[in-house]
Amino acid sequence: MAAVLRGLLRPAAARRRLLLPSPLRPLPGARGCSAGAPFQYLAVQKTGARQSVGLIRLERPQALNALCEGLMKELGQALEALESDPQVGAIVITGSQKAFAAGADIKEMQNKNFQECYSSNFLAGWDKVSTVRKPIIAAVNGYALGGGCELAMMCDIIYAGEKAQFGQPEILLGTIPGAGGTQRLTRAVGKSLAMEMILTGDRISAAEAKEAGLVSKVFPVEKLLDAAIACAEKIASNSKLVAAMAKESVNAAFETTLAEGTKTEKRLFYATFATDDRKEGMTAFVEKRKANFSDS
């Protein structure tokens, strides 16, 4: 959980700035993305050869990117802007080389009581990440603990730097994960490992996370972001509409029975036959040319 758990983490080294691939452009129309009015906790840009990838970088280095209410509110706003941008086909969320996000902000929740949490539906806004229809890739370097691990698991694909660490240490604070950790981690790695991580607070390495199925691929630290953006560009080159359908269908596997999931898949499969992109894709295949999908 929180990045203010400095007792659980070794003192942070001097901040190393991420080297972002060029060209990079601010996201037009998003509050706080212009040079004159930056987000307080985020850097939001469009990147890739066709500017088809939305890049969100968490920037709260003094707290190892602890996920405070302000940061999560800004993240929701950035995701809404990218979701509505027809040029963007996929999104990458990343942090620094030291920390993706070392947890929720414990100082913000330390004095909350049950009534406050229940009546305000505390942490409910975090679900925004999992409701975005465009594919999201988490590019995780360093610590992804507590809320940071939960944030990564809300994304559709997780790429990890070789020094990344994943964990749900809430038990060490006398509480449990509250943003999906007990549910998503169990679905990703199975009951036994999830129980061990959640009941002991122990972390796993990037290599262990890949072996367990939590992450897709592991890269050298300095190559992680380039790899995530390259994957996002590849996704964005396909039909945006059909990508959203594919994402919905895969997610149904985690949220419904097999019978209901296959019904969802069949319904969405049939629905692709009502799209211009399905017609273009199959026609291009028969004509042995590259498909030219629409931007919508």
PDB file of N, CA and C in Angstrom, residues 178-270:
ATOM      1  N   GLY A 178      -8.065  -2.599  -0.823  1.00  0.00           N
ATOM      2  CA  GLY A 178      -9.410  -2.053  -0.949  1.00  0.00           C
ATOM      3  C   GLY A 178      -9.774  -1.579  -2.329  1.00  0.00           C
ATOM      4  N   ALA A 179      -8.898  -1.802  -3.314  1.00  0.00           N
ATOM      5  CA  ALA A 179      -9.174  -1.357  -4.685  1.00  0.00           C
ATOM      6  C   ALA A 179      -9.043  -2.524  -5.661  1.00  0.00           C
ATOM      7  N   GLY A 180      -9.479  -3.697  -5.214  1.00  0.00           N
ATOM      8  CA  GLY A 180      -9.508  -4.851  -6.100  1.00  0.00           C
ATOM      9  C   GLY A 180      -8.362  -5.825  -5.941  1.00  0.00           C
ATOM     10  N   GLY A 181      -7.456  -5.573  -5.015  1.00  0.00           N
ATOM     11  CA  GLY A 181      -6.280  -6.419  -4.880  1.00  0.00           C
ATOM     12  C   GLY A 181      -6.584  -7.873  -4.579  1.00  0.00           C
ATOM     13  N   THR A 182      -7.521  -8.140  -3.663  1.00  0.00           N
ATOM     14  CA  THR A 182      -7.819  -9.532  -3.318  1.00  0.00           C
ATOM     15  C   THR A 182      -8.495 -10.254  -4.477  1.00  0.00           C
ATOM     16  N   GLN A 183      -9.174  -9.504  -5.338  1.00  0.00           N
ATOM     17  CA  GLN A 183      -9.912 -10.120  -6.439  1.00  0.00           C
ATOM     18  C   GLN A 183      -9.065 -10.282  -7.699  1.00  0.00           C
ATOM     19  N   ARG A 184      -8.433  -9.204  -8.133  1.00  0.00           N
ATOM     20  CA  ARG A 184      -7.665  -9.268  -9.381  1.00  0.00           C
ATOM     21  C   ARG A 184      -6.393 -10.092  -9.224  1.00  0.00           C
ATOM     22  N   LEU A 185      -5.721  -9.970  -8.073  1.00  0.00           N
ATOM     23  CA  LEU A 185      -4.493 -10.737  -7.884  1.00  0.00           C
ATOM     24  C   LEU A 185      -4.794 -12.236  -7.880  1.00  0.00           C
ATOM     25  N   THR A 186      -5.878 -12.628  -7.230  1.00  0.00           N
ATOM     26  CA  THR A 186      -6.252 -14.040  -7.186  1.00  0.00           C
ATOM     27  C   THR A 186      -6.556 -14.568  -8.575  1.00  0.00           C
ATOM     28  N   ARG A 187      -7.258 -13.769  -9.372  1.00  0.00           N
ATOM     29  CA  ARG A 187      -7.564 -14.185 -10.741  1.00  0.00           C
ATOM     30  C   ARG A 187      -6.309 -14.272 -11.598  1.00  0.00           C
ATOM     31  N   ALA A 188      -5.330 -13.435 -11.305  1.00  0.00           N
ATOM     32  CA  ALA A 188      -4.120 -13.392 -12.122  1.00  0.00           C
ATOM     33  C   ALA A 188      -3.124 -14.491 -11.769  1.00  0.00           C
ATOM     34  N   VAL A 189      -2.916 -14.738 -10.486  1.00  0.00           N
ATOM     35  CA  VAL A 189      -1.838 -15.652 -10.087  1.00  0.00           C
ATOM     36  C   VAL A 189      -2.329 -16.910  -9.383  1.00  0.00           C
ATOM     37  N   GLY A 190      -3.623 -17.005  -9.117  1.00  0.00           N
ATOM     38  CA  GLY A 190      -4.156 -18.165  -8.421  1.00  0.00           C
ATOM     39  C   GLY A 190      -4.263 -17.941  -6.922  1.00  0.00           C
ATOM     40  N   LYS A 191      -5.045 -18.789  -6.273  1.00  0.00           N
ATOM     41  CA  LYS A 191      -5.354 -18.602  -4.859  1.00  0.00           C
ATOM     42  C   LYS A 191      -4.129 -18.706  -3.958  1.00  0.00           C
ATOM     43  N   SER A 192      -3.283 -19.704  -4.171  1.00  0.00           N
ATOM     44  CA  SER A 192      -2.184 -19.957  -3.242  1.00  0.00           C
ATOM     45  C   SER A 192      -1.202 -18.793  -3.176  1.00  0.00           C
ATOM     46  N   LEU A 193      -0.722 -18.335  -4.329  1.00  0.00           N
ATOM     47  CA  LEU A 193       0.239 -17.234  -4.331  1.00  0.00           C
ATOM     48  C   LEU A 193      -0.417 -15.942  -3.863  1.00  0.00           C
ATOM     49  N   ALA A 194      -1.659 -15.710  -4.277  1.00  0.00           N
ATOM     50  CA  ALA A 194      -2.359 -14.506  -3.826  1.00  0.00           C
ATOM     51  C   ALA A 194      -2.512 -14.502  -2.311  1.00  0.00           C
ATOM     52  N   MET A 195      -2.897 -15.626  -1.748  1.00  0.00           N
ATOM     53  CA  MET A 195      -3.008 -15.734  -0.293  1.00  0.00           C
ATOM     54  C   MET A 195      -1.666 -15.457   0.378  1.00  0.00           C
ATOM     55  N   GLU A 196      -0.605 -16.043  -0.154  1.00  0.00           N
ATOM     56  CA  GLU A 196       0.710 -15.841   0.447  1.00  0.00           C
ATOM     57  C   GLU A 196       1.110 -14.374   0.419  1.00  0.00           C
ATOM     58  N   MET A 197       0.922 -13.711  -0.722  1.00  0.00           N
ATOM     59  CA  MET A 197       1.303 -12.311  -0.840  1.00  0.00           C
ATOM     60  C   MET A 197       0.460 -11.418   0.060  1.00  0.00           C
ATOM     61  N   ILE A 198      -0.835 -11.672   0.101  1.00  0.00           N
ATOM     62  CA  ILE A 198      -1.745 -10.802   0.863  1.00  0.00           C
ATOM     63  C   ILE A 198      -1.650 -11.060   2.362  1.00  0.00           C
ATOM     64  N   LEU A 199      -1.426 -12.297   2.760  1.00  0.00           N
ATOM     65  CA  LEU A 199      -1.370 -12.621   4.191  1.00  0.00           C
ATOM     66  C   LEU A 199      -0.014 -12.348   4.824  1.00  0.00           C
ATOM     67  N   THR A 200       1.048 -12.308   4.013  1.00  0.00           N
ATOM     68  CA  THR A 200       2.383 -12.026   4.556  1.00  0.00           C
ATOM     69  C   THR A 200       2.870 -10.626   4.234  1.00  0.00           C
ATOM     70  N   GLY A 201       2.337 -10.028   3.173  1.00  0.00           N
ATOM     71  CA  GLY A 201       2.839  -8.735   2.719  1.00  0.00           C
ATOM     72  C   GLY A 201       4.110  -8.850   1.901  1.00  0.00           C
ATOM     73  N   ASP A 202       4.528 -10.080   1.587  1.00  0.00           N
ATOM     74  CA  ASP A 202       5.760 -10.275   0.820  1.00  0.00           C
ATOM     75  C   ASP A 202       5.593  -9.807  -0.621  1.00  0.00           C
ATOM     76  N   ARG A 203       6.686  -9.371  -1.215  1.00  0.00           N
ATOM     77  CA  ARG A 203       6.694  -8.926  -2.612  1.00  0.00           C
ATOM     78  C   ARG A 203       7.191 -10.040  -3.519  1.00  0.00           C
ATOM     79  N   ILE A 204       6.905  -9.913  -4.801  1.00  0.00           N
ATOM     80  CA  ILE A 204       7.485 -10.795  -5.799  1.00  0.00           C
ATOM     81  C   ILE A 204       8.222  -9.952  -6.828  1.00  0.00           C
ATOM     82  N   SER A 205       9.239 -10.540  -7.435  1.00  0.00           N
ATOM     83  CA  SER A 205      10.049  -9.842  -8.429  1.00  0.00           C
ATOM     84  C   SER A 205       9.341  -9.845  -9.779  1.00  0.00           C
ATOM     85  N   ALA A 206       9.893  -9.103 -10.725  1.00  0.00           N
ATOM     86  CA  ALA A 206       9.336  -9.076 -12.079  1.00  0.00           C
ATOM     87  C   ALA A 206       9.363 -10.464 -12.699  1.00  0.00           C
ATOM     88  N   ALA A 207      10.471 -11.187 -12.500  1.00  0.00           N
ATOM     89  CA  ALA A 207      10.578 -12.536 -13.068  1.00  0.00           C
ATOM     90  C   ALA A 207       9.536 -13.465 -12.455  1.00  0.00           C
ATOM     91  N   GLU A 208       9.342 -13.357 -11.145  1.00  0.00           N
ATOM     92  CA  GLU A 208       8.330 -14.187 -10.478  1.00  0.00           C
ATOM     93  C   GLU A 208       6.928 -13.802 -10.933  1.00  0.00           C
ATOM     94  N   ALA A 209       6.703 -12.506 -11.148  1.00  0.00           N
ATOM     95  CA  ALA A 209       5.396 -12.043 -11.608  1.00  0.00           C
ATOM     96  C   ALA A 209       5.091 -12.570 -13.003  1.00  0.00           C
ATOM     97  N   LYS A 210       6.102 -12.607 -13.848  1.00  0.00           N
ATOM     98  CA  LYS A 210       5.903 -13.158 -15.197  1.00  0.00           C
ATOM     99  C   LYS A 210       5.611 -14.651 -15.135  1.00  0.00           C
ATOM    100  N   GLU A 211       6.362 -15.358 -14.312  1.00  0.00           N
ATOM    101  CA  GLU A 211       6.150 -16.799 -14.175  1.00  0.00           C
ATOM    102  C   GLU A 211       4.750 -17.104 -13.656  1.00  0.00           C
ATOM    103  N   ALA A 212       4.242 -16.237 -12.799  1.00  0.00           N
ATOM    104  CA  ALA A 212       2.915 -16.444 -12.204  1.00  0.00           C
ATOM    105  C   ALA A 212       1.788 -15.982 -13.109  1.00  0.00           C
ATOM    106  N   GLY A 213       2.111 -15.266 -14.182  1.00  0.00           N
ATOM    107  CA  GLY A 213       1.084 -14.789 -15.094  1.00  0.00           C
ATOM    108  C   GLY A 213       0.563 -13.401 -14.797  1.00  0.00           C
ATOM    109  N   LEU A 214       1.209 -12.694 -13.870  1.00  0.00           N
ATOM    110  CA  LEU A 214       0.765 -11.348 -13.531  1.00  0.00           C
ATOM    111  C   LEU A 214       1.190 -10.339 -14.597  1.00  0.00           C
ATOM    112  N   VAL A 215       2.371 -10.534 -15.187  1.00  0.00           N
ATOM    113  CA  VAL A 215       2.845  -9.631 -16.237  1.00  0.00           C
ATOM    114  C   VAL A 215       3.069 -10.418 -17.521  1.00  0.00           C
ATOM    115  N   SER A 216       3.018  -9.702 -18.652  1.00  0.00           N
ATOM    116  CA  SER A 216       3.195 -10.345 -19.961  1.00  0.00           C
ATOM    117  C   SER A 216       4.658 -10.545 -20.302  1.00  0.00           C
ATOM    118  N   LYS A 217       5.456  -9.472 -20.139  1.00  0.00           N
ATOM    119  CA  LYS A 217       6.852  -9.510 -20.537  1.00  0.00           C
ATOM    120  C   LYS A 217       7.691  -8.689 -19.574  1.00  0.00           C
ATOM    121  N   VAL A 218       8.987  -9.029 -19.517  1.00  0.00           N
ATOM    122  CA  VAL A 218       9.941  -8.306 -18.671  1.00  0.00           C
ATOM    123  C   VAL A 218      11.051  -7.763 -19.571  1.00  0.00           C
ATOM    124  N   PHE A 219      11.440  -6.503 -19.325  1.00  0.00           N
ATOM    125  CA  PHE A 219      12.435  -5.831 -20.146  1.00  0.00           C
ATOM    126  C   PHE A 219      13.502  -5.187 -19.270  1.00  0.00           C
ATOM    127  N   PRO A 220      14.675  -4.907 -19.839  1.00  0.00           N
ATOM    128  CA  PRO A 220      15.633  -4.061 -19.130  1.00  0.00           C
ATOM    129  C   PRO A 220      14.969  -2.737 -18.786  1.00  0.00           C
ATOM    130  N   VAL A 221      15.347  -2.170 -17.665  1.00  0.00           N
ATOM    131  CA  VAL A 221      14.687  -0.963 -17.161  1.00  0.00           C
ATOM    132  C   VAL A 221      14.605   0.135 -18.220  1.00  0.00           C
ATOM    133  N   GLU A 222      15.729   0.368 -18.905  1.00  0.00           N
ATOM    134  CA  GLU A 222      15.770   1.481 -19.856  1.00  0.00           C
ATOM    135  C   GLU A 222      15.003   1.210 -21.149  1.00  0.00           C
ATOM    136  N   LYS A 223      14.593  -0.037 -21.383  1.00  0.00           N
ATOM    137  CA  LYS A 223      13.871  -0.370 -22.619  1.00  0.00           C
ATOM    138  C   LYS A 223      12.377  -0.580 -22.394  1.00  0.00           C
ATOM    139  N   LEU A 224      11.959  -0.544 -21.146  1.00  0.00           N
ATOM    140  CA  LEU A 224      10.568  -0.853 -20.815  1.00  0.00           C
ATOM    141  C   LEU A 224       9.580   0.074 -21.504  1.00  0.00           C
ATOM    142  N   LEU A 225       9.769   1.376 -21.364  1.00  0.00           N
ATOM    143  CA  LEU A 225       8.790   2.318 -21.887  1.00  0.00           C
ATOM    144  C   LEU A 225       8.689   2.237 -23.405  1.00  0.00           C
ATOM    145  N   ASP A 226       9.828   2.118 -24.086  1.00  0.00           N
ATOM    146  CA  ASP A 226       9.810   1.972 -25.542  1.00  0.00           C
ATOM    147  C   ASP A 226       9.007   0.738 -25.953  1.00  0.00           C
ATOM    148  N   ALA A 227       9.199  -0.358 -25.218  1.00  0.00           N
ATOM    149  CA  ALA A 227       8.495  -1.599 -25.543  1.00  0.00           C
ATOM    150  C   ALA A 227       6.989  -1.446 -25.335  1.00  0.00           C
ATOM    151  N   ALA A 228       6.601  -0.776 -24.251  1.00  0.00           N
ATOM    152  CA  ALA A 228       5.175  -0.576 -23.979  1.00  0.00           C
ATOM    153  C   ALA A 228       4.537   0.305 -25.045  1.00  0.00           C
ATOM    154  N   ILE A 229       5.239   1.349 -25.446  1.00  0.00           N
ATOM    155  CA  ILE A 229       4.708   2.235 -26.478  1.00  0.00           C
ATOM    156  C   ILE A 229       4.619   1.513 -27.816  1.00  0.00           C
ATOM    157  N   ALA A 230       5.608   0.679 -28.115  1.00  0.00           N
ATOM    158  CA  ALA A 230       5.576  -0.088 -29.366  1.00  0.00           C
ATOM    159  C   ALA A 230       4.370  -1.026 -29.392  1.00  0.00           C
ATOM    160  N   CYS A 231       4.092  -1.676 -28.268  1.00  0.00           N
ATOM    161  CA  CYS A 231       2.913  -2.540 -28.186  1.00  0.00           C
ATOM    162  C   CYS A 231       1.634  -1.726 -28.350  1.00  0.00           C
ATOM    163  N   ALA A 232       1.576  -0.575 -27.701  1.00  0.00           N
ATOM    164  CA  ALA A 232       0.395   0.288 -27.807  1.00  0.00           C
ATOM    165  C   ALA A 232       0.192   0.776 -29.235  1.00  0.00           C
ATOM    166  N   GLU A 233       1.288   1.096 -29.933  1.00  0.00           N
ATOM    167  CA  GLU A 233       1.180   1.512 -31.342  1.00  0.00           C
ATOM    168  C   GLU A 233       0.617   0.386 -32.201  1.00  0.00           C
ATOM    169  N   LYS A 234       1.064  -0.819 -31.932  1.00  0.00           N
ATOM    170  CA  LYS A 234       0.572  -1.968 -32.700  1.00  0.00           C
ATOM    171  C   LYS A 234      -0.921  -2.160 -32.479  1.00  0.00           C
ATOM    172  N   ILE A 235      -1.351  -2.035 -31.229  1.00  0.00           N
ATOM    173  CA  ILE A 235      -2.777  -2.134 -30.923  1.00  0.00           C
ATOM    174  C   ILE A 235      -3.553  -1.023 -31.615  1.00  0.00           C
ATOM    175  N   ALA A 236      -3.015   0.198 -31.552  1.00  0.00           N
ATOM    176  CA  ALA A 236      -3.700   1.358 -32.118  1.00  0.00           C
ATOM    177  C   ALA A 236      -3.800   1.295 -33.630  1.00  0.00           C
ATOM    178  N   SER A 237      -2.960   0.486 -34.285  1.00  0.00           N
ATOM    179  CA  SER A 237      -3.005   0.373 -35.742  1.00  0.00           C
ATOM    180  C   SER A 237      -4.180  -0.483 -36.211  1.00  0.00           C
ATOM    181  N   ASN A 238      -4.789  -1.213 -35.291  1.00  0.00           N
ATOM    182  CA  ASN A 238      -5.958  -2.024 -35.629  1.00  0.00           C
ATOM    183  C   ASN A 238      -7.234  -1.196 -35.473  1.00  0.00           C
ATOM    184  N   SER A 239      -8.346  -1.808 -35.744  1.00  0.00           N
ATOM    185  CA  SER A 239      -9.630  -1.118 -35.589  1.00  0.00           C
ATOM    186  C   SER A 239      -9.865  -0.766 -34.129  1.00  0.00           C
ATOM    187  N   LYS A 240     -10.089   0.506 -33.846  1.00  0.00           N
ATOM    188  CA  LYS A 240     -10.336   0.944 -32.473  1.00  0.00           C
ATOM    189  C   LYS A 240     -11.650   0.379 -31.947  1.00  0.00           C
ATOM    190  N   LEU A 241     -12.643   0.325 -32.827  1.00  0.00           N
ATOM    191  CA  LEU A 241     -13.947  -0.206 -32.430  1.00  0.00           C
ATOM    192  C   LEU A 241     -13.844  -1.695 -32.094  1.00  0.00           C
ATOM    193  N   VAL A 242     -13.186  -2.445 -32.942  1.00  0.00           N
ATOM    194  CA  VAL A 242     -13.075  -3.883 -32.718  1.00  0.00           C
ATOM    195  C   VAL A 242     -12.152  -4.183 -31.544  1.00  0.00           C
ATOM    196  N   ALA A 243     -11.143  -3.356 -31.325  1.00  0.00           N
ATOM    197  CA  ALA A 243     -10.275  -3.534 -30.155  1.00  0.00           C
ATOM    198  C   ALA A 243     -11.085  -3.400 -28.868  1.00  0.00           C
ATOM    199  N   ALA A 244     -11.998  -2.440 -28.849  1.00  0.00           N
ATOM    200  CA  ALA A 244     -12.856  -2.266 -27.672  1.00  0.00           C
ATOM    201  C   ALA A 244     -13.747  -3.481 -27.473  1.00  0.00           C
ATOM    202  N   MET A 245     -14.244  -4.045 -28.570  1.00  0.00           N
ATOM    203  CA  MET A 245     -15.063  -5.255 -28.480  1.00  0.00           C
ATOM    204  C   MET A 245     -14.239  -6.428 -27.951  1.00  0.00           C
ATOM    205  N   ALA A 246     -13.019  -6.573 -28.455  1.00  0.00           N
ATOM    206  CA  ALA A 246     -12.146  -7.659 -28.007  1.00  0.00           C
ATOM    207  C   ALA A 246     -11.833  -7.520 -26.521  1.00  0.00           C
ATOM    208  N   LYS A 247     -11.570  -6.294 -26.077  1.00  0.00           N
ATOM    209  CA  LYS A 247     -11.290  -6.051 -24.660  1.00  0.00           C
ATOM    210  C   LYS A 247     -12.494  -6.425 -23.804  1.00  0.00           C
ATOM    211  N   GLU A 248     -13.681  -6.038 -24.229  1.00  0.00           N
ATOM    212  CA  GLU A 248     -14.890  -6.370 -23.483  1.00  0.00           C
ATOM    213  C   GLU A 248     -15.073  -7.881 -23.380  1.00  0.00           C
ATOM    214  N   SER A 249     -14.793  -8.575 -24.472  1.00  0.00           N
ATOM    215  CA  SER A 249     -14.982 -10.019 -24.482  1.00  0.00           C
ATOM    216  C   SER A 249     -13.992 -10.730 -23.559  1.00  0.00           C
ATOM    217  N   VAL A 250     -12.717 -10.320 -23.604  1.00  0.00           N
ATOM    218  CA  VAL A 250     -11.719 -10.929 -22.718  1.00  0.00           C
ATOM    219  C   VAL A 250     -12.065 -10.657 -21.253  1.00  0.00           C
ATOM    220  N   ASN A 251     -12.457  -9.434 -20.947  1.00  0.00           N
ATOM    221  CA  ASN A 251     -12.806  -9.101 -19.560  1.00  0.00           C
ATOM    222  C   ASN A 251     -13.990  -9.915 -19.058  1.00  0.00           C
ATOM    223  N   ALA A 252     -14.879 -10.318 -19.971  1.00  0.00           N
ATOM    224  CA  ALA A 252     -16.029 -11.126 -19.569  1.00  0.00           C
ATOM    225  C   ALA A 252     -15.590 -12.461 -18.987  1.00  0.00           C
ATOM    226  N   ALA A 253     -14.410 -12.929 -19.392  1.00  0.00           N
ATOM    227  CA  ALA A 253     -13.898 -14.194 -18.868  1.00  0.00           C
ATOM    228  C   ALA A 253     -13.619 -14.114 -17.379  1.00  0.00           C
ATOM    229  N   PHE A 254     -13.358 -12.905 -16.866  1.00  0.00           N
ATOM    230  CA  PHE A 254     -13.052 -12.723 -15.450  1.00  0.00           C
ATOM    231  C   PHE A 254     -14.288 -12.372 -14.630  1.00  0.00           C
ATOM    232  N   GLU A 255     -15.365 -12.022 -15.294  1.00  0.00           N
ATOM    233  CA  GLU A 255     -16.517 -11.467 -14.580  1.00  0.00           C
ATOM    234  C   GLU A 255     -17.785 -12.289 -14.712  1.00  0.00           C
ATOM    235  N   THR A 256     -17.770 -13.333 -15.560  1.00  0.00           N
ATOM    236  CA  THR A 256     -18.969 -14.133 -15.775  1.00  0.00           C
ATOM    237  C   THR A 256     -18.601 -15.612 -15.793  1.00  0.00           C
ATOM    238  N   THR A 257     -19.618 -16.455 -15.895  1.00  0.00           N
ATOM    239  CA  THR A 257     -19.381 -17.877 -16.070  1.00  0.00           C
ATOM    240  C   THR A 257     -18.891 -18.139 -17.489  1.00  0.00           C
ATOM    241  N   LEU A 258     -18.390 -19.355 -17.727  1.00  0.00           N
ATOM    242  CA  LEU A 258     -17.942 -19.712 -19.072  1.00  0.00           C
ATOM    243  C   LEU A 258     -19.085 -19.615 -20.072  1.00  0.00           C
ATOM    244  N   ALA A 259     -20.258 -20.073 -19.691  1.00  0.00           N
ATOM    245  CA  ALA A 259     -21.406 -20.037 -20.596  1.00  0.00           C
ATOM    246  C   ALA A 259     -21.777 -18.599 -20.952  1.00  0.00           C
ATOM    247  N   GLU A 260     -21.825 -17.730 -19.939  1.00  0.00           N
ATOM    248  CA  GLU A 260     -22.168 -16.337 -20.201  1.00  0.00           C
ATOM    249  C   GLU A 260     -21.059 -15.642 -20.988  1.00  0.00           C
ATOM    250  N   GLY A 261     -19.794 -15.992 -20.683  1.00  0.00           N
ATOM    251  CA  GLY A 261     -18.682 -15.395 -21.404  1.00  0.00           C
ATOM    252  C   GLY A 261     -18.686 -15.743 -22.879  1.00  0.00           C
ATOM    253  N   THR A 262     -18.966 -16.999 -23.190  1.00  0.00           N
ATOM    254  CA  THR A 262     -19.004 -17.384 -24.604  1.00  0.00           C
ATOM    255  C   THR A 262     -20.186 -16.740 -25.326  1.00  0.00           C
ATOM    256  N   LYS A 263     -21.292 -16.510 -24.599  1.00  0.00           N
ATOM    257  CA  LYS A 263     -22.417 -15.783 -25.198  1.00  0.00           C
ATOM    258  C   LYS A 263     -22.008 -14.358 -25.520  1.00  0.00           C
ATOM    259  N   THR A 264     -21.278 -13.728 -24.600  1.00  0.00           N
ATOM    260  CA  THR A 264     -20.799 -12.372 -24.833  1.00  0.00           C
ATOM    261  C   THR A 264     -19.870 -12.338 -26.039  1.00  0.00           C
ATOM    262  N   GLU A 265     -18.948 -13.302 -26.101  1.00  0.00           N
ATOM    263  CA  GLU A 265     -18.023 -13.372 -27.235  1.00  0.00           C
ATOM    264  C   GLU A 265     -18.777 -13.522 -28.549  1.00  0.00           C
ATOM    265  N   LYS A 266     -19.747 -14.417 -28.597  1.00  0.00           N
ATOM    266  CA  LYS A 266     -20.500 -14.652 -29.829  1.00  0.00           C
ATOM    267  C   LYS A 266     -21.260 -13.399 -30.243  1.00  0.00           C
ATOM    268  N   ARG A 267     -21.871 -12.734 -29.256  1.00  0.00           N
ATOM    269  CA  ARG A 267     -22.624 -11.505 -29.561  1.00  0.00           C
ATOM    270  C   ARG A 267     -21.710 -10.440 -30.155  1.00  0.00           C
ATOM    271  N   LEU A 268     -20.521 -10.275 -29.565  1.00  0.00           N
ATOM    272  CA  LEU A 268     -19.592  -9.263 -30.066  1.00  0.00           C
ATOM    273  C   LEU A 268     -18.976  -9.672 -31.398  1.00  0.00           C
ATOM    274  N   PHE A 269     -18.737 -10.969 -31.571  1.00  0.00           N
ATOM    275  CA  PHE A 269     -18.242 -11.469 -32.856  1.00  0.00           C
ATOM    276  C   PHE A 269     -19.241 -11.151 -33.958  1.00  0.00           C
ATOM    277  N   TYR A 270     -20.505 -11.450 -33.719  1.00  0.00           N
ATOM    278  CA  TYR A 270     -21.531 -11.126 -34.713  1.00  0.00           C
ATOM    279  C   TYR A 270     -21.578  -9.616 -34.968  1.00  0.00           C
TER     280      TYR A 270
END
